[in-house]
Amino acid sequence: MSTTGAAADPLAALGTLPGVDESVESVRKSVDRVYGHRVMRRRSNAVTSEAALRGARGSAALSGADWALEEVRRRTDFSGDDEARVVGAALRLTAEAGQLLSIWRQSPLRVLARLHLVAAATKGDEVGRPRQEGEPVDEPLIELPPPSAAEVSGRLEGLAELIIAGGSAPALVTAAVVHGELLALRPFTSHNGLVARAAERIVLVGSGLDPKSVCPAEVGHAEQGRAAYVAALDGYVSGTPEGMAAWIAHCGRSIELGARESTAVCEALQRGAA
C-alpha cells in the first residue's frame, strides 16, 4: 500500500491523486440519485434485500461461480459442489457484514477473522486466522505471488491502525485501499476475494456513504469483468500514483454501477414488476 510520502494521514493523501476527486464526486452523485428515488422513502428494505442478493451474486461470480441471479434466488442448498459453496459463502458474508459494522472501527482484524470463519464454514485449524508460513493460498483469480506470512502480519497491523485512527479520506478511498490491500495480501488460506469485497461493503456502509447498503460495489466489479478487476489490482500492487489512482477509479466505477443496478430495482418496484 502506497502512502505517497510521509503524510500524517496517508489515506487522505491518496485522495489528492489525479482523477480521484472526480471519482469521489461521481460516486457521490450516483449514490445520491438512488437515495433520492421515491421508492427509497417507502420500500428501502426491499431495495436493500435485493442489493444484498445481487451483490453476493457478483462477488461469487468474481470467485468463479458465475450463476444467473434467478438461480441464486431459487437455490436453497449450497453444499453440492465447489461453485455452490462459493455462492453460499458469498450470501453468508453479505448477511454477516451488516452485523459487524459496530466492531469494524474498533477491531478490524477481529472482523476480518470473523468474515473468513463465516465464508469457510468449516472447523479447520486454518480458519479464522491469518495464514502461517508455508500454508498454501487458494485464490484462483489472483495469480500474483502471495506475500510471506510475516509481511502479511505487518501489513494487516498497519491497515488496522489506519482504520482505527480514522481520518479525513473519502469513503471511496478507504474502501478501495481496504479491498486492494486484502486482495494483494491474501491473508487467509481461502476465500480472500470474498472477504475483501465484504470488507469493502462494510467500509462503504459504515462510513455513511451507503448506510442502507443499496449500492453493491460487487455488482460493478463483476460487470466490469474479471480481466479488468485483475488489471486494476495490478495498478494497486504497483504502488505508483497512477496505479493507485486507477484502482480507486475502478472501485468508484463499481459503486456507480451498483447504484445504477439499485436504481433499476427502484424503477421495477415502482412499476410493480419486482
Backbone as a ProteinNet text record, in pm:
[ID]
protein_1_A
[PRIMARY]
MSTTGAAADPLAALGTLPGVDESVESVRKSVDRVYGHRVMRRRSNAVTSEAALRGARGSAALSGADWALEEVRRRTDFSGDDEARVVGAALRLTAEAGQLLSIWRQSPLRVLARLHLVAAATKGDEVGRPRQEGEPVDEPLIELPPPSAAEVSGRLEGLAELIIAGGSAPALVTAAVVHGELLALRPFTSHNGLVARAAERIVLVGSGLDPKSVCPAEVGHAEQGRAAYVAALDGYVSGTPEGMAAWIAHCGRSIELGARESTAVCEALQRGAA
[TERTIARY]
84.5	0	86.9	68.4	144.4	88.6	176.3	131.8	164.6	217.6	251.4	321.1	429.5	508.1	483	522.2	517.1	398.2	289.7	172.3	120.4	68.2	15.7	-105.8	-179.6	-297.6	-277.5	-212.5	-180.3	-302.1	-413.3	-533	-585.2	-581.8	-622.8	-530.5	-401.4	-306.5	-342.5	-393.9	-435.4	-551.3	-630.5	-741.8	-699.1	-570.6	-520	-461.4	-460.1	-405.5	-490.4	-428.1	-502.2	-623.2	-736.2	-857.2	-939.1	-881.7	-954.8	-1069.8	-1046.9	-1155.5	-1275.7	-1248.3	-1357.4	-1431.8	-1357.5	-1421.9	-1508.8	-1456.5	-1531.8	-1661.7	-1654.1	-1773	-1872.6	-1824.2	-1912.9	-1985.1	-1912.2	-1973.7	-2080.9	-2049.8	-2147.2	-2276.5	-2264	-2382.3	-2464	-2395.9	-2466.2	-2541.2	-2474.7	-2539.1	-2657.3	-2638.3	-2747.2	-2869.8	-2846.3	-2960.2	-3044.4	-2978.4	-3053.9	-3131.3	-3062.8	-3128.1	-3238.2	-3232	-3335.5	-3455.9	-3449.6	-3561.5	-3681.9	-3799.1	-3919.4	-3944.1	-3905	-3924.5	-3844.1	-3727.5	-3645	-3714.6	-3808.1	-3879.3	-3982	-4023.7	-4131.3	-4087.4	-3989.4	-3955.2	-3804.4	-3735.5	-3589.6	-3544.8	-3621.6	-3582.4	-3583.3	-3679.3	-3685.2	-3566.7	-3529.2	-3414.1	-3286.4	-3273.1	-3155.7	-3144.3	-3255.3	-3253.4	-3212.5	-3266.1	-3232.2	-3086.6	-3037.5	-2897.1	-2804.3	-2843.8	-2762.5	-2752.2	-2865	-2865.7	-2779.5	-2796	-2720.9	-2572.7	-2542.7	-2403.5	-2336.3	-2404.8	-2349.8	-2327.6	-2423.2	-2407	-2284	-2264.5	-2149.6	-2017.5	-2013.1	-1889.5	-1857.2	-1959.2	-1938.2	-1889.1	-1943.2	-1901.4	-1751.9	-1701.5	-1558.9	-1474.1	-1534.2	-1462	-1488.7	-1543.9	-1554.6	-1689.7	-1789.7	-1923.7	-2020.2	-2021.5	-2099.5	-2238.7	-2323.3	-2458.8	-2554.5	-2661.6	-2768.1	-2834.1	-2880.2	-2941.5	-3058.5	-3141.3	-3258.7	-3219	-3104.9	-3057.5	-3014.6	-2947.2	-2908.5	-3033.5	-3132.6	-3256.1	-3333.4	-3330.3	-3410.7	-3347.6	-3215.8	-3145.9	-3153.6	-3170.4	-3169.9	-3055.6	-2999.4	-2890.1	-2763	-2662.8	-2537.7	-2420	-2448.4	-2344	-2304.4	-2363.1	-2348.2	-2212.1	-2151.3	-2023.2	-1946.7	-1830.4	-1745.4	-1814.3	-1879.3	-1945.4	-2058.3	-2135.9	-2245.7	-2192.4	-2080.7	-2023	-1972.8	-1920.5	-1876.6	-1996.4	-2104.4	-2224	-2278.6	-2282.2	-2328	-2242	-2110.4	-2019.2	-2045.2	-2066.5	-2093.4	-2221.8	-2324.1	-2451.1	-2434.4	-2361	-2339.6	-2262.3	-2161.6	-2082.2	-2165.3	-2249.3	-2333.7	-2425	-2479.7	-2565.6	-2486	-2366.8	-2284.8	-2228.8	-2197.6	-2131.3	-2209.6	-2340.3	-2421.4	-2417.6	-2379.9	-2374.3	-2241.8	-2147.2	-2011.5	-1973.5	-2067.6	-2036.5	-1985.6	-2046.1	-2008.5	-1870.9	-1822.8	-1693.6	-1579.7	-1609.7	-1507.1	-1408.6	-1457	-1368.2	-1283.8	-1329.2	-1252	-1157.8	-1200.5	-1121.4	-1136.2	-1077.7	-1094.9	-1037.2	-928.8	-871	-964.5	-1033.6	-1132.7	-1245.4	-1286.7	-1392.2	-1345.4	-1223.6	-1172	-1165.6	-1122.7	-1117.8	-1257.4	-1355	-1492.4	-1545.7	-1514.7	-1558.9	-1502.6	-1375.8	-1318.4	-1384.6	-1411.5	-1478	-1615	-1689.1	-1822.3	-1812.4	-1715.7	-1700.9	-1660.9	-1563.8	-1511.8	-1611.5	-1682.8	-1786.1	-1732.8	-1608.2	-1550.2	-1480.6	-1434.4	-1369.4	-1220.3	-1162.9	-1020.5	-935.9	-816.2	-726.2	-688	-694	-651.6	-761.4	-879.2	-994	-998.3	-1027.1	-1045.9	-918.8	-807.7	-680.2	-594.5	-500	-408.4	-326.3	-293.7	-216.4	-75.8	-22.9	111.6	210.5	338.1	441.1	430	429.3	423.1	284	181.5	44.8	9	-57.8	-91.7	-205.5	-219	-326.9	-409.9	-538	-628.9	-710.6	-666.1	-738.2	-715.7	-796	-767	-765.3	-840.9	-847.9	-719	-654.4	-536.8	-411.3	-334.1	-215.9	-86.1	-93.3	26.9	84.8	217	276.8	230.8	182.9	136.1	252.9	237.1	342.1	363.8	477.9	507.5	413.5	402.7	316.9	363.9	494.2	546.4	505.6	513.6	471.9	322.6	246.5	102.1	70.4	135.1	109.3	138	251.6	288.3	194.3	158.6	72.2	-71.9	-117.9	-250.4	-255.3	-150.3	-144.4	-146.4	-71.7	-70.4	-206.3	-274.7	-408.1	-504.6	-496.3	-583.9	-560.8	-435.4	-405.3	-466.5	-461.3	-521	-672.1	-736.9	-882.3	-922	-851.2	-884	-859.7	-753.6	-721.4	-824.1	-892.3	-986.5	-911.7	-972.2	-907.5	-1007	-954.5	-1041.2	-1055.2	-1002.5	-1010.8	-1155.5	-1191.5	-1326.3	-1350.8	-1476.9	-1512.5	-1463.8	-1473.8	-1427.9	-1281.4	-1198.1	-1054.6	-1028.6	-1091.2	-1070.8	-1117.9	-1235.8	-1288.9	-1198.1	-1147.9	-1060.4	-930.4	-874.1	-748.7	-770.4	-877	-906	-922.2	-1000.7	-1025	-893.7	-818.6	-694.9	-590.3	-577.3	-476	-506.6	-632.7	-668.8	-650.2	-679.8	-655.6	-505.8	-427.6	-283.7	-219.9	-266.7	-206.4	-255	-385.5	-448.2	-409	-457.4	-409.4	-457.6	-560.7	-615.1	-583.1	-602.9	-572.1	-677.5	-792.4	-900.6	-994.3	-1082.4	-1192.2	-1147.2	-1024.8	-975.3	-1051.8	-1086.7	-1160.8	-1297.2	-1367.6	-1498.4	-1486.6	-1385.7	-1366.2	-1330.7	-1245	-1204.8	-1324.8	-1411.3	-1527.8	-1630.9	-1641.2	-1729.2	-1675.5	-1543.3	-1482.8	-1505.5	-1495.7	-1525.4	-1668	-1761.2	-1901.3	-1914.1	-1846.1	-1853.2	-1805.9	-1696.5	-1645.6	-1747.1	-1804.8	-1898.5	-2023.5	-2070.6	-2189.4	-2153.3	-2046.3	-2008.9	-1964.8	-1915.6	-1870.5	-1986	-2104	-2218.7	-2241.3	-2150.7	-2172.5	-2294.7	-2308.5	-2419.4	-2478.6	-2539.7	-2581.3	-2684.6	-2765.5	-2866.1	-2816.6	-2691.6	-2629.6	-2710.7	-2736.1	-2813.4	-2730.1	-2599.6	-2512.4	-2402.9	-2438.4	-2343.8	-2228.4	-2111.1	-1993.2	-1961.2	-1996.8	-1967.8	-2033.9	-2152.2	-2220.7	-2135.3	-2081	-1999.3	-1867.7	-1805.3	-1680.6	-1705.1	-1814.9	-1846	-1881.7	-1955.7	-1997.9	-1877.1	-1778.5	-1658.9	-1571.9	-1591.4	-1524.3	-1399.8	-1368.3	-1255.3	-1122.3	-1109	-982.3	-956.3	-1059.6	-1044.2	-1015.2	-1076.3	-1055.9	-909.9	-856.9	-718	-621.7	-650.8	-563.9	-560.8	-677.1	-681.3	-605.5	-617.4	-542.3	-392.3	-348.3	-205.8	-159.7	-246.5	-213.9	-198	-286.9	-275	-144.7	-115.8	2.9	130.5	126.3	244.2	285	187	215.6	243.2	237.7	263.1	140.1	157	39.9	-62	-13.3	-104.3	-179.2	-107.2	-170	-271.9	-237.6	-330.8	-455.6	-435.5	-549.6	-639.4	-579.4	-657.9	-740.7	-683.6	-757.8	-874	-848.8	-954.9	-1065.9	-1027	-1127	-1208.1	-1141.7	-1211.9	-1314.9	-1275.1	-1368.4	-1482.6	-1450.8	-1555.3	-1656.1	-1607	-1696.8	-1783	-1727.8	-1804.5	-1919.7	-1895	-2001.9	-2109.2	-2067.3	-2163.4	-2250.8	-2190.2	-2267.7	-2361.8	-2317.1	-2405.8	-2523.1	-2494.9	-2601.7	-2699.8	-2646.4	-2733	-2822.8	-2766.8	-2845.4	-2962.1	-2934.4	-3040.9	-3140.9	-3097.1	-3191.5	-3290	-3238.6	-3326.2	-3422.6	-3374.8	-3462.9	-3573.9	-3536.2	-3636.8	-3741.7	-3697.1	-3790.2	-3883.5	-3827.3	-3910.8	-4013.3	-3971.1	-4062.9	-4172.4	-4137.4	-4235.5	-4338.8	-4295.1	-4388.9	-4467.1	-4426.5	-4490.8	-4443.9	-4320.8	-4269.3	-4171	-4140.8	-4046.5	-4088.5
-120.1	0	123.6	208.2	332	434.8	509.5	617.6	752.9	752.9	876	977	932.2	1023.9	1005.9	1105.8	1093.2	1167.8	1173.9	1244.2	1179	1262.4	1209.1	1121.3	1149.2	1071.6	1018.1	902.4	852.6	824.4	784.2	760.5	891.6	998.1	1127.9	1172.7	1139.9	1176.6	1110.2	988.6	920.7	994.3	1062.8	1137.9	1254.9	1291.9	1402.8	1355.8	1226.1	1175.3	1223.7	1242.5	1292.3	1204.4	1266.8	1195.3	1141.2	1133.3	1073.1	1163.5	1294	1385.7	1366.2	1350.5	1331.5	1201.4	1095.8	967.8	979.3	1046.8	1064.5	1139.4	1245.9	1326.1	1246.9	1171	1091.9	985.2	921.7	821.4	885.6	999.7	1067.3	1099.2	1146.5	1179	1053.6	943.7	818.9	767.4	773	728.3	818.6	948.3	1042	1015.9	978.1	951.5	835.3	731.4	617.1	659.4	724.5	761.1	864.7	937.7	1034.9	977.9	850.2	789.3	776.1	801.9	799.9	662.8	554.6	420.8	401.3	466.9	452	506.6	596.5	651.2	552.5	459.7	369.1	223.4	185.5	43	21.9	96.9	85.3	-54	-118.8	-253.2	-352.3	-337	-425.5	-401.1	-274.7	-242.6	-295.7	-282.1	-333.7	-484.5	-554.3	-700.6	-743	-674.8	-708.5	-674.2	-563.1	-525.6	-629	-681.6	-783.7	-909.1	-951	-1070.5	-1049.9	-935.5	-908.3	-886.7	-826.9	-810.7	-944.9	-1033.6	-1166.6	-1241.8	-1231.7	-1297.3	-1244	-1112	-1052.7	-1095.4	-1098.1	-1139.2	-1284.6	-1369.6	-1510.8	-1527.3	-1446.2	-1454.8	-1427	-1330.1	-1298.8	-1409.8	-1489.8	-1602.9	-1733	-1723.5	-1841.1	-1907.6	-1853.5	-1912.9	-1811.6	-1803.1	-1701.5	-1755.2	-1752.8	-1804.3	-1692.5	-1732.4	-1637.8	-1593.4	-1471	-1417.5	-1503.4	-1548	-1627.2	-1761.6	-1815.5	-1939.8	-1916.6	-1805.9	-1772	-1751.4	-1685.6	-1658.1	-1786.4	-1880.1	-2002.3	-2105	-2115.9	-2225.1	-2211.7	-2324.4	-2326.2	-2409.5	-2499	-2584.6	-2542.7	-2501	-2455.7	-2545.7	-2673.4	-2765.8	-2866.3	-2856	-2962.1	-2972.1	-2858.8	-2863.7	-2735.6	-2719.7	-2605	-2472.8	-2463.7	-2338.3	-2306.7	-2406.6	-2383.9	-2335.1	-2390.9	-2348.6	-2203.7	-2164.7	-2025.8	-1931.2	-1964.5	-1880.9	-1875.2	-1989.4	-1991.7	-1904.7	-1909.9	-1827.6	-1679.4	-1642.2	-1501.9	-1454.3	-1536.2	-1499.9	-1486.1	-1577.1	-1568.7	-1442	-1409.5	-1290.6	-1163.5	-1157.7	-1039.6	-1021.7	-1130.9	-1123.1	-1086.4	-1139.7	-1117.7	-976.6	-919.1	-787.9	-683.3	-685	-586.5	-599.9	-718.4	-740.9	-695.9	-660	-632.9	-485.6	-401.3	-259.9	-194.4	-226	-159.5	-202.3	-316	-368.1	-320.3	-290.7	-265	-156.8	-42.2	69.5	46	-41.9	-71	-189.3	-287.9	-410.8	-471.2	-407.9	-458.4	-598	-631.4	-764.9	-872.9	-841.5	-935.1	-956.2	-848.7	-859.3	-943	-920.3	-998.9	-1146.9	-1177.5	-1317.4	-1378.5	-1301.5	-1349.4	-1371.4	-1279.1	-1294.7	-1422.3	-1450.3	-1573	-1696.2	-1691.9	-1803.9	-1829.5	-1723.2	-1736	-1787.6	-1737.8	-1780.5	-1926.3	-1965.9	-2103	-2206	-2170.5	-2259	-2398.5	-2404.2	-2530.2	-2506.3	-2612.7	-2600.5	-2630.3	-2617.9	-2643.5	-2544.5	-2586.4	-2502	-2374.3	-2375.5	-2259.2	-2154.7	-2181.3	-2093.7	-1984.6	-1861.3	-1751.6	-1691.6	-1714.6	-1654.2	-1634.4	-1538.1	-1521.2	-1647.4	-1673.2	-1793.5	-1786.3	-1902.6	-1914.9	-1948.7	-1931.3	-1957.9	-2100.7	-2114.9	-2247.1	-2293.4	-2227.5	-2267.1	-2214.7	-2296	-2253.7	-2152.7	-2082.2	-1985.7	-2030.3	-2049.5	-2089.3	-1967.3	-1897.5	-1780.5	-1778.7	-1855.3	-1879.7	-1755.3	-1651.6	-1533.3	-1452.3	-1446.7	-1361.9	-1446.5	-1420.2	-1501.9	-1439.4	-1322	-1259.4	-1345.3	-1354.3	-1431.2	-1375.1	-1459.3	-1408.2	-1364.8	-1256.4	-1213.6	-1318.1	-1311	-1404	-1379.2	-1478.5	-1464.3	-1349	-1329.5	-1219.5	-1085	-1071	-946.2	-924.8	-1031.8	-1022	-968.6	-1023.6	-982.1	-833.9	-788.1	-648.1	-553.7	-589.8	-500.7	-502.7	-615.4	-617.6	-526	-530.4	-441.8	-296	-264.4	-128.3	-84.3	-174.5	-143.4	-120.1	-206.1	-191	-57.7	-17.4	110.4	227.1	221.7	328.4	334.7	218.9	215.6	267	223	264	413.5	463.4	605.9	694	641.8	721.9	822.6	934.6	1035	1100.3	1179.9	1260.9	1205.6	1086.9	1030.7	1003.1	1026	990.3	840.3	805.2	664	579	631.7	556.6	519.2	612.3	585.9	479.3	493.9	395.1	257.3	250.2	121.4	57.9	137.8	84.9	32.9	103.5	58.5	-69.9	-76.9	-199.6	-317.1	-297.8	-402	-443.1	-344.5	-373.8	-438.9	-391.6	-448.7	-595	-625	-763.5	-855.3	-806	-887.1	-907.8	-801.6	-812.1	-906.3	-901.1	-982.3	-1127	-1143.7	-1275.6	-1336.7	-1275	-1313	-1449	-1503.4	-1632	-1740.2	-1863.3	-1973.7	-1989.3	-1924.7	-1936.8	-1816.9	-1800.3	-1703.8	-1558.9	-1527.5	-1390.9	-1287.6	-1322.2	-1228.4	-1196.4	-1299.6	-1279.9	-1193.5	-1219.7	-1142	-997.5	-977.8	-841.6	-759.9	-820	-746.8	-722.8	-815.6	-793.4	-679.5	-672.1	-564.4	-429.8	-427.8	-305	-260	-352.3	-319.7	-260.8	-320.1	-270.3	-125.1	-93.9	43.5	139.2	102.4	190.9	216.3	113.7	129.9	205.8	162.3	221.9	366.1	405.8	543.8	641.7	588.8	675.2	706.7	662.8	686.4	610.1	486.1	399.8	330.2	405.7	349.7	238.3	237.6	132	17.1	23.5	-82.8	-114.6	-9.4	-27.6	-1	14.7	39.7	-66.9	-189.6	-302.1	-292.8	-257.6	-247.5	-380	-491	-622.4	-639.9	-581.4	-586	-519.3	-403.6	-330.2	-398.1	-455.3	-529	-644.1	-715	-827.9	-779.1	-669.2	-617.7	-573.2	-514.8	-471.6	-588.8	-703.1	-824.2	-858.5	-986.3	-1035.4	-981.3	-968.1	-918.5	-775	-691.6	-551.9	-543.3	-630.1	-636.2	-667.8	-769.2	-809.9	-701.5	-640.3	-534.3	-414.9	-378.9	-266.7	-301	-424.9	-466.7	-457.8	-491.9	-478.4	-334.7	-238.9	-98.9	-69.8	-126.1	-107.2	-166	-287.3	-356.9	-284.1	-216.2	-143.3	-33.6	20.8	126.4	261.7	272.5	400.7	489.6	621.4	709.3	678.2	650.8	620.6	490.4	390.4	261.8	269.1	341.3	355.9	431.5	538.5	616.8	532.6	447.4	362	262.1	206.4	111.7	182.7	301	376.3	409.7	450.2	481	357.2	242.3	117.4	86.2	102.3	78	178.6	303.2	403.9	370.6	328.1	289.3	170	79.7	-35.7	7.7	105	156.6	223.6	299.1	365	262.3	154.3	50.2	-19.5	-38	-93.4	-1.1	128.2	225.5	222.6	210.1	201.6	78.7	-31.8	-154.7	-135.2	-69.5	-48.3	56	151.1	244.7	169.1	72.1	-10.7	-90.9	-141	-212.8	-120.6	3.1	101	123.1	136.9	158.3	38.7	-80.8	-200.6	-208.6	-175.4	-175.9	-72.1	41.3	146.5	101.5	23.2	-27.6	-149	-200.7	-320.1	-444.8	-437.5	-551.5	-633.5	-593.5	-668.9	-661.3
0	0	0	-98.2	-105.9	-9.6	54.6	140.8	82	-40.1	-111.5	-22.5	39.5	119.8	266.8	344	489.2	546.7	474.7	523.3	650.4	741.7	866.9	841.6	738.5	702.9	560.5	546.8	412.5	326.9	387.9	308.4	249.9	329.6	277.6	165.5	178.5	73.5	-58.7	-52.8	-175.5	-242.5	-162.6	-218.3	-304.8	-297.2	-379	-511.6	-537	-662.3	-779.7	-895.4	-1012.3	-1045.5	-1061.2	-1100.1	-985.1	-865.7	-753.6	-709.2	-704.5	-669.1	-760.8	-890.1	-985.7	-958.6	-924.7	-893.1	-768.7	-667.1	-542.6	-569.5	-647.5	-676.6	-760.9	-857.6	-941.9	-861	-768.6	-681.4	-594.8	-536.3	-450.5	-526.9	-648.3	-728.3	-757.8	-789.5	-818.8	-696.5	-581	-457.1	-423.3	-438.1	-407.1	-494.2	-620.4	-709.3	-658.1	-610.9	-556.7	-432.5	-340.5	-214.9	-235	-343.9	-372.7	-444.7	-483.4	-555.5	-461.8	-513.7	-430.1	-367.4	-434.7	-379.7	-251.2	-241.2	-121.5	3.3	-14.1	101.6	155.8	72.1	113	122	39.7	31.9	33.1	117.2	120.4	163.9	250.6	294.8	178.6	90.1	-26	-118.6	-135.9	-220.1	-157.3	-25.9	44.6	28.5	42.6	29.1	-110.8	-210.5	-348.4	-378.1	-324.3	-343.9	-280.4	-166.2	-99.5	-185	-240.9	-325.6	-449.8	-513.7	-636.1	-606.7	-493.8	-455.9	-430.5	-360.5	-335	-465.6	-557	-687.4	-760	-757.7	-824.4	-762.3	-629.2	-562.7	-593.4	-592.5	-624.8	-768	-860.1	-1000	-1013.5	-940.5	-946.5	-886.6	-800	-741.1	-814.8	-936.5	-1022.1	-1028.1	-958.3	-960.3	-1019.8	-1152.6	-1222.7	-1252.6	-1152.1	-1164.7	-1206.5	-1273.1	-1302.1	-1172.2	-1169.4	-1048.2	-1002	-1095.2	-1056.2	-997.2	-1040.7	-980.6	-836.1	-810.6	-673.2	-588.5	-644.7	-571.7	-539.8	-635.5	-623.1	-531.4	-536.4	-469.1	-317	-249.6	-103	-46.9	-128.5	-83.6	-157.2	-81.5	-142.3	-102.8	-82.3	-38.5	-145.5	-265	-363.3	-428.8	-466.7	-536.4	-505.3	-566.8	-536	-566.9	-684	-719.9	-622.9	-586.9	-492.5	-358.5	-315.1	-187.5	-194	-309.3	-326	-316.3	-384.9	-379.8	-237.2	-170.6	-32.3	57.8	36.8	117.4	92.5	-33.7	-65.7	-0.2	-1.5	62.1	213.3	274.6	419.6	456.2	376.8	406.3	393.6	292.8	275.4	395.6	445.9	563.7	688.6	700.3	820.5	826.8	711.5	708.8	787.8	775.9	846.1	996.8	1045.5	1189.4	1251	1167.2	1215.3	1208.5	1168	1148.8	1276.4	1389.7	1514.5	1563.9	1516.3	1561.9	1472	1346.7	1246.3	1287.1	1329.6	1358.8	1483.9	1572.9	1693.6	1676.1	1596.3	1585.1	1445.8	1344.8	1208.1	1188.1	1256.3	1238.2	1292.9	1398.9	1452.1	1351.5	1286.2	1184.9	1066.5	1020.9	908.5	943	1064.7	1107.9	1107.9	1154.5	1157	1015.5	925.4	786.9	725.5	751.7	696.3	756.9	884.6	951.3	888.2	863.2	803.7	660.5	585.4	446	436.1	516.5	507.9	558.8	665.9	722.7	754.7	799.2	844.2	978.5	1038.5	1169.1	1161.7	1042.5	1027.6	1105.9	1141	1220.1	1146.9	1014	936	920.4	971.1	950.5	1057.2	1012.7	1106.9	1161.2	1094	1133.9	1010.2	1014.3	900.9	879.4	754.3	722.2	782	807.1	862.1	750.8	780.4	679.6	629.4	497.9	436.2	401.8	454.3	421	281.9	201.7	64.7	65.2	-46.7	-65.1	-184.9	-162.7	-270.2	-311	-415.2	-468.3	-618.5	-694.1	-835.8	-923.5	-887.9	-973.6	-969.3	-853.2	-834	-847.5	-950.4	-977.7	-927	-867.6	-813.8	-703	-692.2	-582.2	-447.6	-357.6	-228.3	-140.6	-66.6	26.4	135.3	200.3	309.4	426.5	513.4	631.2	718.8	728	809.1	751.4	618.6	556.2	573.1	559.6	578.5	717.5	817.6	955.1	975	926	942.6	870.4	747.1	669.5	720.3	772.5	833.7	955.8	1035.2	1151.8	1108.2	1002.6	952.4	901.7	830.7	780.2	895.8	996.6	1113.3	1183.2	1194.1	1258.3	1182.5	1050.2	970.2	990.5	994.6	1010.9	1147.9	1250.9	1387.6	1406.6	1346.2	1359.2	1290.3	1190.8	1114.6	1028.4	1003	919.9	827.7	737.3	651.5	510.4	485.4	349.9	311	184.9	138.9	153.6	170.9	188	71.7	-50.2	-166.7	-153.2	-111	-98.8	7.3	123.2	230	186.5	125.5	81	-23.3	-116.5	-220.9	-162.5	-65	-3.6	75.8	153	228.4	132.6	28.6	-71.4	-139.3	-188.9	-261	-173.7	-50.9	38.8	71	95	126.8	6.5	-112.7	-232.1	-254.8	-233	-253.2	-152.3	-28.4	77.8	75.9	41.4	55.1	190.1	298.7	432.6	480.9	418.1	460.9	358	395.6	305.2	195.3	211.4	113.1	125.7	24.9	29.6	44.6	3.8	24.5	-58.2	-182	-264.1	-204.9	-161.4	-99.3	26.1	107.4	229.9	196.9	97.4	60.2	14.6	-64.5	-113.8	-3.4	91.1	206.5	292.9	308.4	386.9	318.6	186.2	112.6	141.6	141	170.2	310.6	407.2	545	551.7	482.7	483.1	421.7	309.6	240.4	324.3	392.3	477.5	604.6	670.7	798.8	787.8	672.8	652.5	638.1	611.5	587	440.8	353.1	210.9	161.5	205.9	162.6	285.4	375.8	504.6	495.5	391.4	375.3	288	245.8	166.9	40.8	-37.3	-160.3	-285.6	-270.2	-385.4	-388.9	-425.6	-414.6	-514.3	-463.7	-549.9	-616.9	-551	-608.2	-744.2	-759.5	-889.1	-995.6	-961.8	-1058.1	-1088.2	-986.3	-1010.1	-1107.4	-1086.1	-1174.7	-1314.7	-1324.1	-1454.8	-1537.9	-1472.7	-1545.2	-1588.5	-1525.6	-1570	-1489.7	-1490.8	-1412.2	-1463.5	-1595.5	-1650.7	-1607.1	-1611.8	-1569.4	-1420.4	-1343.7	-1198.2	-1166.9	-1232.7	-1209.3	-1257.1	-1371.9	-1423.7	-1329.5	-1275.3	-1181	-1053.3	-1008.1	-889.2	-913.8	-1033.5	-1065.5	-1043.1	-1075.7	-1052.7	-904.7	-823.8	-678.8	-626.8	-668.9	-619.1	-661.5	-774.7	-821.5	-723.9	-651.2	-555.6	-617.3	-750	-815.6	-802.4	-806.9	-801.3	-910.7	-1032.5	-1142.6	-1117.5	-1068.7	-1041.6	-930.3	-823.8	-712.7	-757.1	-833.9	-881.8	-972	-1055.3	-1144.3	-1064.6	-957.6	-873.4	-803.2	-749.4	-682.6	-781.7	-902.6	-1004.9	-1041.9	-1049.3	-1080.3	-971.1	-846.5	-735.6	-738.9	-773.1	-783.2	-891	-1005	-1114	-1072.7	-994.3	-947.3	-857.9	-771.1	-685.3	-770.9	-870.9	-959.5	-1031.2	-1077.1	-1144.8	-1047.5	-922.7	-820.7	-793.1	-789.6	-769.3	-886.4	-1006.4	-1124.3	-1116.5	-1070	-1056.3	-959.4	-847.4	-749.6	-795.9	-877.6	-936.2	-1025.7	-1101.2	-1185.4	-1098.8	-984.2	-892.5	-841.6	-806.5	-761.8	-870.4	-995.3	-1105.9	-1122.4	-1107	-1120.4	-1007.5	-887.3	-773.9	-793.7	-848.2	-873.1	-974.2	-1071.7	-1174.1	-1125.2	-1007.5	-957.2	-1023.5	-1086	-1160.2	-1079.6	-956.3	-873.5	-729.2
[MASK]
++++++++++++++++++++++++++++++++++++++++++++++++++++++++++++++++++++++++++++++++++++++++++++++++++++++++++++++++++++++++++++++++++++++++++++++++++++++++++++++++++++++++++++++++++++++++++++++++++++++++++++++++++++++++++++++++++++++++++++++++++++++++++++++++++++++++++++++++++

